[in-house]
Short mmCIF file of N, CA and C and ligand atoms in Angstrom, two decimals:
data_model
loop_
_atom_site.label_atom_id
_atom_site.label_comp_id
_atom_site.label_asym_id
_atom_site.label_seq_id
_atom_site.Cartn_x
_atom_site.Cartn_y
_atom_site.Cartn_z
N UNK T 1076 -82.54 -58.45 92.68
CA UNK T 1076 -82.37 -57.78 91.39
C UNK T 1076 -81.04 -57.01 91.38
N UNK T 1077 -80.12 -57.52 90.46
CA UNK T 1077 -78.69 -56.64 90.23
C UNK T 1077 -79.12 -54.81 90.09
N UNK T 1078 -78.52 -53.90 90.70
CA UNK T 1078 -78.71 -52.80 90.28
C UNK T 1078 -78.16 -52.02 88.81
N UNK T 1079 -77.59 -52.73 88.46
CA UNK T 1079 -77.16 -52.56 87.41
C UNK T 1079 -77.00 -53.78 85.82
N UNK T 1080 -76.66 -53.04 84.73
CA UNK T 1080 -77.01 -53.87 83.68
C UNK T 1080 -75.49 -53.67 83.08
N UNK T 1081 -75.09 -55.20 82.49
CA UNK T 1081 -74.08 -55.68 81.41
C UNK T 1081 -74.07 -55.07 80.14
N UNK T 1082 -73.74 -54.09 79.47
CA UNK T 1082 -74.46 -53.95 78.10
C UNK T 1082 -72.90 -54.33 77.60
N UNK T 1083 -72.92 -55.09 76.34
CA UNK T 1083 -72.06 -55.57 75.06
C UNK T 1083 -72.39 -55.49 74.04
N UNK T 1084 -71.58 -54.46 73.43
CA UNK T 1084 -72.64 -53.91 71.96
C UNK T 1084 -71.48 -54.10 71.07
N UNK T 1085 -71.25 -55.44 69.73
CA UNK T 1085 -70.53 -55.62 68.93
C UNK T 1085 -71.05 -55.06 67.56
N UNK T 1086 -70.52 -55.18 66.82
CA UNK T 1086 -70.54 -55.87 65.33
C UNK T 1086 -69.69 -57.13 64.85
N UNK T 1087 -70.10 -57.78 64.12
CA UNK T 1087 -69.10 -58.62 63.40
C UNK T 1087 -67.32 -58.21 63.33
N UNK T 1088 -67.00 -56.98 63.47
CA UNK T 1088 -65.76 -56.55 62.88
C UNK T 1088 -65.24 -56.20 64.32
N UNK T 1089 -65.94 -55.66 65.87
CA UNK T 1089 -65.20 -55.31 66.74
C UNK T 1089 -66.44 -55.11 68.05
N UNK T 1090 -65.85 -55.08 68.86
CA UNK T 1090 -66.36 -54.89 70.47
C UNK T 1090 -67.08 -53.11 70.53
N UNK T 1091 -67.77 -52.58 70.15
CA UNK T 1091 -68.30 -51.32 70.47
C UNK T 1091 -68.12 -50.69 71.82
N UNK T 1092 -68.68 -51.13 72.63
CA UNK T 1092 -68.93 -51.37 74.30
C UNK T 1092 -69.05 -52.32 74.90
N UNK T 1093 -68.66 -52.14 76.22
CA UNK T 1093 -68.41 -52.96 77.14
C UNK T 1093 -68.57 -52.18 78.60
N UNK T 1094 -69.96 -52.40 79.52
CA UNK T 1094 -69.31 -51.34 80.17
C UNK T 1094 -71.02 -51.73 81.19
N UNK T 1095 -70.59 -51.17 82.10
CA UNK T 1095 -71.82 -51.57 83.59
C UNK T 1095 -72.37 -50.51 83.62
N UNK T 1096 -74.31 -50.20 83.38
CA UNK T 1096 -75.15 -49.27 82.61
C UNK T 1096 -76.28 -49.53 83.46
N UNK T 1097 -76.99 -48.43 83.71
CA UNK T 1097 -78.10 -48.29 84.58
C UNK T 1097 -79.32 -48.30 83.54
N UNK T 1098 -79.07 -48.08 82.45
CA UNK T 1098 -80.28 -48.57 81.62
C UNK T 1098 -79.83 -47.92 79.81
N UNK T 1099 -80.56 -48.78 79.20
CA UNK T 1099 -80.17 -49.03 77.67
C UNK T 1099 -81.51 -48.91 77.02
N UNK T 1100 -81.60 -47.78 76.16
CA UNK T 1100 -82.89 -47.87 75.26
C UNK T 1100 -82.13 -48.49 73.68
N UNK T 1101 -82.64 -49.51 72.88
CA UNK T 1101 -82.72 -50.29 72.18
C UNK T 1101 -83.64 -50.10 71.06
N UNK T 1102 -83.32 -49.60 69.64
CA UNK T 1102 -83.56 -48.96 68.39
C UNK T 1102 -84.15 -50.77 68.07
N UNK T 1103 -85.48 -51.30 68.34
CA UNK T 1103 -85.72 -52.21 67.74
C UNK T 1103 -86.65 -51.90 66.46
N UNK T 1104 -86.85 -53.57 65.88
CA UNK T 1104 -87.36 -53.17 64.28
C UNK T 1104 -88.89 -52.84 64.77
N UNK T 1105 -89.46 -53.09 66.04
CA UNK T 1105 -90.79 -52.73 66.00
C UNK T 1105 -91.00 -51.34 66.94
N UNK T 1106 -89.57 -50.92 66.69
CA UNK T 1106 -89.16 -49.62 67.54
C UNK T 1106 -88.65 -49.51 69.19
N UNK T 1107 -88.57 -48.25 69.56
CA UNK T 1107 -87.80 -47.96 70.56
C UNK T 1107 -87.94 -48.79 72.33
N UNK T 1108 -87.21 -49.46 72.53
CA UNK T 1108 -87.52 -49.88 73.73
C UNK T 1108 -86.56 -50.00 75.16
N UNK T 1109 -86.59 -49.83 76.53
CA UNK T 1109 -86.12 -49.26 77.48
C UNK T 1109 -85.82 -50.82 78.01
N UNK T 1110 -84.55 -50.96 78.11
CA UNK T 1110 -84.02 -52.05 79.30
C UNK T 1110 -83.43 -51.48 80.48
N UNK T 1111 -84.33 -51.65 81.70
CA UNK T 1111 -83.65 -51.63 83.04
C UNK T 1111 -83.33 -52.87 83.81
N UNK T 1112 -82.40 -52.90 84.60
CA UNK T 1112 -82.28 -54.04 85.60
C UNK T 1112 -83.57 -54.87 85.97
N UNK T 1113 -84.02 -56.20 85.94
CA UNK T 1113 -84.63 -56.99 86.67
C UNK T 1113 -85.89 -56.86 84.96
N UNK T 1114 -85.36 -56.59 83.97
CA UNK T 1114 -86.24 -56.58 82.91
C UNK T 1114 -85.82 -57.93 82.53
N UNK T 1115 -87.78 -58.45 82.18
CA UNK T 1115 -87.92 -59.99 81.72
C UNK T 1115 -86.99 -60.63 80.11
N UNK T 1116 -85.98 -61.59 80.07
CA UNK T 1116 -85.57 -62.17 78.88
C UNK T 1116 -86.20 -61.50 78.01
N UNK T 1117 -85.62 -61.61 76.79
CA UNK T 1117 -86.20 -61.19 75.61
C UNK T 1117 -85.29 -60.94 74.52
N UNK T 1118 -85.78 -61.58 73.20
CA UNK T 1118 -84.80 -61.58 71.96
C UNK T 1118 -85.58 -60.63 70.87
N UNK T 1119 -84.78 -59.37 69.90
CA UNK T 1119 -85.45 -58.96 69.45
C UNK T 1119 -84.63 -58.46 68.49
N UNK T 1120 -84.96 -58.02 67.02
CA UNK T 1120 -84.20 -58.15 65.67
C UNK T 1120 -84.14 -55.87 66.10
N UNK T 1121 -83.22 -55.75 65.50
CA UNK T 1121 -82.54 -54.52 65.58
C UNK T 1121 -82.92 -53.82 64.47
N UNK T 1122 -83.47 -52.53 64.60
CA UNK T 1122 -84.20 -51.22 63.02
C UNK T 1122 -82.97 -50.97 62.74
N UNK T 1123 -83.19 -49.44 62.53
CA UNK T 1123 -81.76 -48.07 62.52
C UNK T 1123 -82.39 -47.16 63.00
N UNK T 1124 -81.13 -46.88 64.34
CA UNK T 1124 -81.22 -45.91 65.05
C UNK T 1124 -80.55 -45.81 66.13
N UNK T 1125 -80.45 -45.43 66.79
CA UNK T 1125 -79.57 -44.84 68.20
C UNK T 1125 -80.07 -45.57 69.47
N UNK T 1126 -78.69 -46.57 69.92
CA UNK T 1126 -78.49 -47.19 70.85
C UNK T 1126 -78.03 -46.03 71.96
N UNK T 1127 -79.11 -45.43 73.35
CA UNK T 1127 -78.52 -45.04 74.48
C UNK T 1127 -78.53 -45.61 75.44
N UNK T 1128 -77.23 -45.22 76.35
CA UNK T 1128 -77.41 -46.17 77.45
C UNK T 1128 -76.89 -45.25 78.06
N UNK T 1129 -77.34 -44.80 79.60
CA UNK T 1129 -77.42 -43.95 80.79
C UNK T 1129 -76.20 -45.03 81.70
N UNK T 1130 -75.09 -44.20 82.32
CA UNK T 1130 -74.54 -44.24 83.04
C UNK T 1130 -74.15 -42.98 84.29
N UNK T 1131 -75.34 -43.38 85.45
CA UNK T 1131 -75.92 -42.21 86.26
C UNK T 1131 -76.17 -41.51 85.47
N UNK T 1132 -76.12 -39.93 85.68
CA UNK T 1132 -76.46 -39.01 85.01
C UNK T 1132 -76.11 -38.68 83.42
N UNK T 1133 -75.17 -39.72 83.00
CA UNK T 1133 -74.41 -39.09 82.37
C UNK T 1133 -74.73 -40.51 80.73
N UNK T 1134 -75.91 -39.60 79.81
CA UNK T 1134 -75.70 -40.61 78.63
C UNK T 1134 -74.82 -40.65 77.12
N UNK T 1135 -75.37 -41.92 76.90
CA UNK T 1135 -74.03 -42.28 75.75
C UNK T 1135 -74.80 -42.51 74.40
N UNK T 1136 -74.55 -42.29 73.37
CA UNK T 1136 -74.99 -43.08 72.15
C UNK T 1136 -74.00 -43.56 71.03
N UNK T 1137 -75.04 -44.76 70.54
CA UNK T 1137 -74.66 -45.67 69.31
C UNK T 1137 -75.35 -45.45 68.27
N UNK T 1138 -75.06 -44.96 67.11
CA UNK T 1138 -75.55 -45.38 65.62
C UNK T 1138 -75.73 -46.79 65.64
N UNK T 1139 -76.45 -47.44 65.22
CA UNK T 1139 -76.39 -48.72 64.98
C UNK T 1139 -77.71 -49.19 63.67
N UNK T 1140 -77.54 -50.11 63.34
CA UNK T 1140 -78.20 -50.88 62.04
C UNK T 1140 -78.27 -52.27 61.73
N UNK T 1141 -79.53 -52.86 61.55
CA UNK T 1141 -79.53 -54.07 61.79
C UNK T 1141 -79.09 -55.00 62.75
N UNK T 1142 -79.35 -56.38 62.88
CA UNK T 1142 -78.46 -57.20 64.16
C UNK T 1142 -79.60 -57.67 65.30
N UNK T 1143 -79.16 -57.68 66.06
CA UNK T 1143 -80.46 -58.26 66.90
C UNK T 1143 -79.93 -57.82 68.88
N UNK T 1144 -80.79 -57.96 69.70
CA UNK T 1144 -80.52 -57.99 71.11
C UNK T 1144 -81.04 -58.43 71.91
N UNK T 1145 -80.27 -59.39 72.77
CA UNK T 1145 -80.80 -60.16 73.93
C UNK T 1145 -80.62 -59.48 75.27
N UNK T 1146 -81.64 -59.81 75.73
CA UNK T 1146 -81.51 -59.56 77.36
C UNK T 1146 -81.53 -60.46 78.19
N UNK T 1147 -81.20 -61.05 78.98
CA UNK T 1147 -81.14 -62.25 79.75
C UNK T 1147 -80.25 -61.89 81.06
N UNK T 1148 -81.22 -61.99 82.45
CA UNK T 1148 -79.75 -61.86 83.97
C UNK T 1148 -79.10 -60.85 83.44
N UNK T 1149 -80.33 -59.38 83.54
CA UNK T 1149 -79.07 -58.21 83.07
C UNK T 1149 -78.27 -58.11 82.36
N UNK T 1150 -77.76 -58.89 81.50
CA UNK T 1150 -77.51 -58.61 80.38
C UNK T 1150 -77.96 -57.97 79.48
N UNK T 1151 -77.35 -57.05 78.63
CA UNK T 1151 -77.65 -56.88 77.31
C UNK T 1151 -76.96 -57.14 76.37
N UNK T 1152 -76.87 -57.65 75.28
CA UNK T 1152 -76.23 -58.16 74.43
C UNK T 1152 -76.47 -57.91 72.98
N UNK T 1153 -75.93 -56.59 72.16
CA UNK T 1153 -76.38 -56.26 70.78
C UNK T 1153 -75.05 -56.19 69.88
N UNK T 1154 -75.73 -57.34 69.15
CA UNK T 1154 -74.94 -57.75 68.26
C UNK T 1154 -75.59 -57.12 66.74
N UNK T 1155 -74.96 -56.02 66.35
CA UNK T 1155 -75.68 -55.32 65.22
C UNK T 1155 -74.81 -55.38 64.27
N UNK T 1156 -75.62 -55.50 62.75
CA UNK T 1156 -74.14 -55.26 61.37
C UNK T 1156 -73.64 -54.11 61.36
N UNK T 1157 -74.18 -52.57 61.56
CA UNK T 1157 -73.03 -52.24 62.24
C UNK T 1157 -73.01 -50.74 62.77
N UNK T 1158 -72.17 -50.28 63.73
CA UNK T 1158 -72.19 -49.27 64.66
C UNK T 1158 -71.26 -48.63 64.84
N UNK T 1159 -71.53 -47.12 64.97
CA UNK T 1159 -70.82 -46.36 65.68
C UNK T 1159 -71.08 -45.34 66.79
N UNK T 1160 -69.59 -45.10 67.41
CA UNK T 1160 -69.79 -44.15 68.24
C UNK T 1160 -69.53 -42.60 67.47
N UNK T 1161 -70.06 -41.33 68.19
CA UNK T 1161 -69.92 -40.26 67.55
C UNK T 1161 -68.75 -40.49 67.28
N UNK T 1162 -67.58 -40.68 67.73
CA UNK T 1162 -66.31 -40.41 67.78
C UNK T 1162 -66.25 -41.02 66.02
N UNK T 1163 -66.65 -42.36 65.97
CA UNK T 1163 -66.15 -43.19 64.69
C UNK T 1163 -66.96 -42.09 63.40
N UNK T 1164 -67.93 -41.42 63.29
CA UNK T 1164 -68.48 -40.99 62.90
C UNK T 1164 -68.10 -39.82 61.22
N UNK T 1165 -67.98 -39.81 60.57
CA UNK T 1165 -67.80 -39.04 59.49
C UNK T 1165 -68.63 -38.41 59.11
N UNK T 1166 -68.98 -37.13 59.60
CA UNK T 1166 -70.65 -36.77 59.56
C UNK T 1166 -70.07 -35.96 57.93
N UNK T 1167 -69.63 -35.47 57.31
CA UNK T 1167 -69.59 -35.43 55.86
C UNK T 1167 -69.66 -36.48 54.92
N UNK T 1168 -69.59 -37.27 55.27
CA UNK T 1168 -69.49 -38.97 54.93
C UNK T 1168 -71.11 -38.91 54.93
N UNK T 1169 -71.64 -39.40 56.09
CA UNK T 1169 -73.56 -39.50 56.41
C UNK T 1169 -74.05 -37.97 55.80
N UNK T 1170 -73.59 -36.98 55.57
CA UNK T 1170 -74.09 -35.74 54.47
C UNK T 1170 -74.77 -35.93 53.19
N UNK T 1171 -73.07 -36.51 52.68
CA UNK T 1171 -73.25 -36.89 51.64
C UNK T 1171 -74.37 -38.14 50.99
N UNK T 1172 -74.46 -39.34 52.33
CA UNK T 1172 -74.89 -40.26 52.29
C UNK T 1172 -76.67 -39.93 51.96
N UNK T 1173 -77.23 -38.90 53.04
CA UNK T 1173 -78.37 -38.54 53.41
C UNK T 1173 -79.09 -37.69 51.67
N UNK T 1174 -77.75 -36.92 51.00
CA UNK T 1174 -78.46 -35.77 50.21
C UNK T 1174 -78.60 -37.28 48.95
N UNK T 1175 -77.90 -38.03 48.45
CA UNK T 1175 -77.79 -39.13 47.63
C UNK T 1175 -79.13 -39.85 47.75
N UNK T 1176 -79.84 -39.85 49.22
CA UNK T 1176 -80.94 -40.90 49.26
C UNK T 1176 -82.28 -40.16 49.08
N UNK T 1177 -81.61 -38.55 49.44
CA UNK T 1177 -83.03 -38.01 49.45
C UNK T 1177 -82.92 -37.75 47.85
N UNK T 1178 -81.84 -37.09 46.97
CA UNK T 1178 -81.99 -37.47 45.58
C UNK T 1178 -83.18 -38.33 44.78
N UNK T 1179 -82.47 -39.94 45.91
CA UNK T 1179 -83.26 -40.96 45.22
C UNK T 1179 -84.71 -41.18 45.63
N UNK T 1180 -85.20 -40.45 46.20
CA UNK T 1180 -86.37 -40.49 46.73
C UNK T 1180 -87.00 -39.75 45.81
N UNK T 1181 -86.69 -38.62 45.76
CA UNK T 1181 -87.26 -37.44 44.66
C UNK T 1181 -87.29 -37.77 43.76
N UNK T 1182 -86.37 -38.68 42.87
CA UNK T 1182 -86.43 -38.66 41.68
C UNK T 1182 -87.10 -40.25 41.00
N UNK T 1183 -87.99 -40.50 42.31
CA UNK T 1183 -88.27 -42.09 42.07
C UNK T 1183 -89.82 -41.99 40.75
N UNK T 1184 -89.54 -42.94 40.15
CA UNK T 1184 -90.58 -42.57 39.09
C UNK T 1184 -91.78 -44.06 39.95
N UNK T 1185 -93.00 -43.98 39.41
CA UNK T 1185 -93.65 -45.03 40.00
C UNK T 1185 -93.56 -45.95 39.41
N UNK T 1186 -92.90 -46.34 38.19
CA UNK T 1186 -92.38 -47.73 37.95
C UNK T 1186 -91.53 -48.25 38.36
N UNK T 1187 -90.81 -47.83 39.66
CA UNK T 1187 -89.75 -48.40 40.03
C UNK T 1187 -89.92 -49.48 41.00
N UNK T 1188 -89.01 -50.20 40.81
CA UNK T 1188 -88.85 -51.50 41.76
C UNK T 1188 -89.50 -51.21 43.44
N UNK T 1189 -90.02 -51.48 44.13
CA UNK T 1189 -90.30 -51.28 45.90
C UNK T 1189 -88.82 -51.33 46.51
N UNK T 1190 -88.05 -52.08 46.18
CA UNK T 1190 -87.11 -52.21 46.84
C UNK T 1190 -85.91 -51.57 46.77
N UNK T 1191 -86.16 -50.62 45.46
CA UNK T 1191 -85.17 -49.10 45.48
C UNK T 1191 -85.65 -48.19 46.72
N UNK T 1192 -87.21 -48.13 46.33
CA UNK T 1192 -87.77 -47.17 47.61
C UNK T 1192 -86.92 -47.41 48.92
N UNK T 1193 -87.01 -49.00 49.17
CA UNK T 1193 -86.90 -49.41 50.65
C UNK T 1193 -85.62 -49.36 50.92
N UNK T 1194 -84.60 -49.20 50.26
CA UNK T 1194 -83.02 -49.05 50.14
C UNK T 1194 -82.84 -47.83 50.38
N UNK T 1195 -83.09 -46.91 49.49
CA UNK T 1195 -83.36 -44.87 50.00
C UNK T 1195 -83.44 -45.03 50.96
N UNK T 1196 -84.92 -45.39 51.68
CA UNK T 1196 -85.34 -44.83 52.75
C UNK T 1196 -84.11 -45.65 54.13
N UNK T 1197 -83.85 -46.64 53.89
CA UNK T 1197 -82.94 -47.47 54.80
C UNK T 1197 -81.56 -46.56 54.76
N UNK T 1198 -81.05 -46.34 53.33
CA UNK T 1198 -79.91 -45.63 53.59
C UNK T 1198 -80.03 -44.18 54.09
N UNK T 1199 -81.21 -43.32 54.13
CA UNK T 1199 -81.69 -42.26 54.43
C UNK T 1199 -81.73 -42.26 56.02
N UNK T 1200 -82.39 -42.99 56.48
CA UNK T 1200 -82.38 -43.70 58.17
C UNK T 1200 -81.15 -43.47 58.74
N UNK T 1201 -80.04 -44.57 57.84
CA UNK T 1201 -79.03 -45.04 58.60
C UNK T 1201 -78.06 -43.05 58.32
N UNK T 1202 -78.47 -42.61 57.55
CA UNK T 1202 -77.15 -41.34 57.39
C UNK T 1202 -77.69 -40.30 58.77
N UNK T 1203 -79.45 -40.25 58.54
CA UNK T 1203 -80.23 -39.51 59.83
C UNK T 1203 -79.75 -39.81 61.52
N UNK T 1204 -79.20 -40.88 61.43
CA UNK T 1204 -79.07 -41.56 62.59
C UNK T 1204 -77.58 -41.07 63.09
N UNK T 1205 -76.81 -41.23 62.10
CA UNK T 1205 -75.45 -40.90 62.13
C UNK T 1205 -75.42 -39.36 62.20
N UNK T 1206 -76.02 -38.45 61.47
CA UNK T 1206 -76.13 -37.27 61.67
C UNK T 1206 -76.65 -36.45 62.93
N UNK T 1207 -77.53 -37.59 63.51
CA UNK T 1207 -77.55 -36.85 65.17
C UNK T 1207 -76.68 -37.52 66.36
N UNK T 1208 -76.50 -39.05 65.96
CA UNK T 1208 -75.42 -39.31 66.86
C UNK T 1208 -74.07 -38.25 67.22
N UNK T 1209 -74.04 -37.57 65.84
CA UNK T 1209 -72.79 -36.99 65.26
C UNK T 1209 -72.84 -35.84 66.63
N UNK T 1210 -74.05 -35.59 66.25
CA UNK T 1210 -74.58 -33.66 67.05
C UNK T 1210 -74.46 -33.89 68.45
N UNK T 1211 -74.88 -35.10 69.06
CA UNK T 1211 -75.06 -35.19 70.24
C UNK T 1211 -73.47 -35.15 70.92
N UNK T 1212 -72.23 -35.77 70.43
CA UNK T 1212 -71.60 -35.72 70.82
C UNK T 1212 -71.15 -36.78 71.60
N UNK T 1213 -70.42 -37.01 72.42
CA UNK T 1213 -70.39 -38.73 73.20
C UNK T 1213 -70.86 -37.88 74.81
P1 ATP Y 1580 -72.24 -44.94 52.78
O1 ATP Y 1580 -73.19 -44.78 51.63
O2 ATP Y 1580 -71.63 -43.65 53.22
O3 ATP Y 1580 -71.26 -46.07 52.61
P2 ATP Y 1580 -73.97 -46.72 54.27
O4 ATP Y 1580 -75.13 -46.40 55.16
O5 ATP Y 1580 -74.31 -47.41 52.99
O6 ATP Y 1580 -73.17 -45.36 54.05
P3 ATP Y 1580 -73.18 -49.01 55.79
O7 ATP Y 1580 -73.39 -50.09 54.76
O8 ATP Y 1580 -74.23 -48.84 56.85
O9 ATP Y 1580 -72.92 -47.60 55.06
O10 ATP Y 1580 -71.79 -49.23 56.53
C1 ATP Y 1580 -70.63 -49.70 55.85
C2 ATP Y 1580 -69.42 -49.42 56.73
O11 ATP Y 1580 -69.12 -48.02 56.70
C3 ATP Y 1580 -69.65 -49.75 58.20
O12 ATP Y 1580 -68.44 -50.22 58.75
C4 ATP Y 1580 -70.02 -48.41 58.83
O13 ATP Y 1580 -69.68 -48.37 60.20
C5 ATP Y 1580 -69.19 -47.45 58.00
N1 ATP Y 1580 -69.81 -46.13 57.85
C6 ATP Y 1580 -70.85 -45.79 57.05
N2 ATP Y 1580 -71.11 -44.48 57.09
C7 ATP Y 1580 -70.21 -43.96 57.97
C8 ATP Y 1580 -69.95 -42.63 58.46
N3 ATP Y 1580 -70.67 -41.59 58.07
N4 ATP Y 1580 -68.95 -42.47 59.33
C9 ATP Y 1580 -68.20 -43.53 59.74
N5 ATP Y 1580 -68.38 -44.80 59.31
C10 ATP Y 1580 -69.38 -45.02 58.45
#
C-alpha cells in the first residue's frame, strides 16, 4: 500500500492542485467522504462543499461545485465545474451572493416553480461554502 495519495483537483478552465496528500475528504452528492491510501476504486458525482486534504499536520481547502471523483491506485482525481482556493476567493462577491439567495428564499411564494427553490438553495450552498473556505484561510 503507497503511503501516500495523488490528489488532482481541476476544473474545465485550470489545474487547482496537484500535490502528494495523506488523505482527502470529498464533498460528494450523497455527502462527505474520507479517502486514505489503499482505499477501494470508486467513482462518485460531486455536491457543494469543501474539498480537504491533510498534508501531515498541516490542512488545505477547496470550495468546489459539481463534477465528479475518482479514486483508483491512490489516486484521486476531481474534476469539478468549479473551484476555489481561499486565495481565489472574493468573499464580498459570495456575501453578496449568499444575502441574494437568502432574499430568494424568503420571498418564495408557493406557486413557484421547484426549481427556483432548488437554484436558491444551490446558489446559497455554493456562497456558504465559499464563505468558510474564505475564514479558514489556506
Ligand atoms: P455569483 O452569483 O457570485 O456569480 P455563483 O455561485 O453563481 O456566484 P458560479 O456559477 O458557481 O458562481 O461560478 C462562476 C464562476 O465565478 C466560477 O469561475 C467561480 O469560480 C467564480 N466565482 C463565483 N463566486 C466567486 C467568489 N465569491 N470568488 C471568486 N470566484 C467566484
Amino acid at each position: 500500500m503507497a503511503e501516500r495519495l495523488t490528489l488532482e483537483l481541476a476544473t474545465p478552465a485550470r489545474l487547482v492542485v496537484s500535490a502528494e496528500v495523506d488523505e482527502v475528504v470529498v464533498p460528494g452528492s450523497q455527502g462527505y467522504f474520507g479517502v486514505l491510501p489503499g482505499h477501494a476504486p470508486l467513482l462518485a458525482t460531486l455536491g457543494i462543499g469543501e474539498v480537504t486534504y491533510r498534508v501531515g499536520r498541516d490542512e488545505y481547502h477547496v470550495a468546489a461545485s459539481g463534477g465528479f471523483a475518482e479514486v483508483r491506485n491512490d489516486k484521486v482525481i476531481i474534476l469539478a465545474d468549479v473551484a476555489e482556493t481561499p486565495a481565489d476567493i472574493d468573499r464580498a462577491r459570495a456575501e453578496r451572493a449568499r444575502d441574494r439567495a437568502e432574499g430568494r428564499l424568503a420571498g418564495r411564494a408557493a406557486s413557484q416553480e421547484e426549481i427556483d427553490y432548488t437554484r436558491a438553495m444551490c446558489a446559497l450552498a455554493r456562497a456558504l461554502t465559499r464563505i468558510q473556505v474564505a475564514s479558514r484561510g489556506q
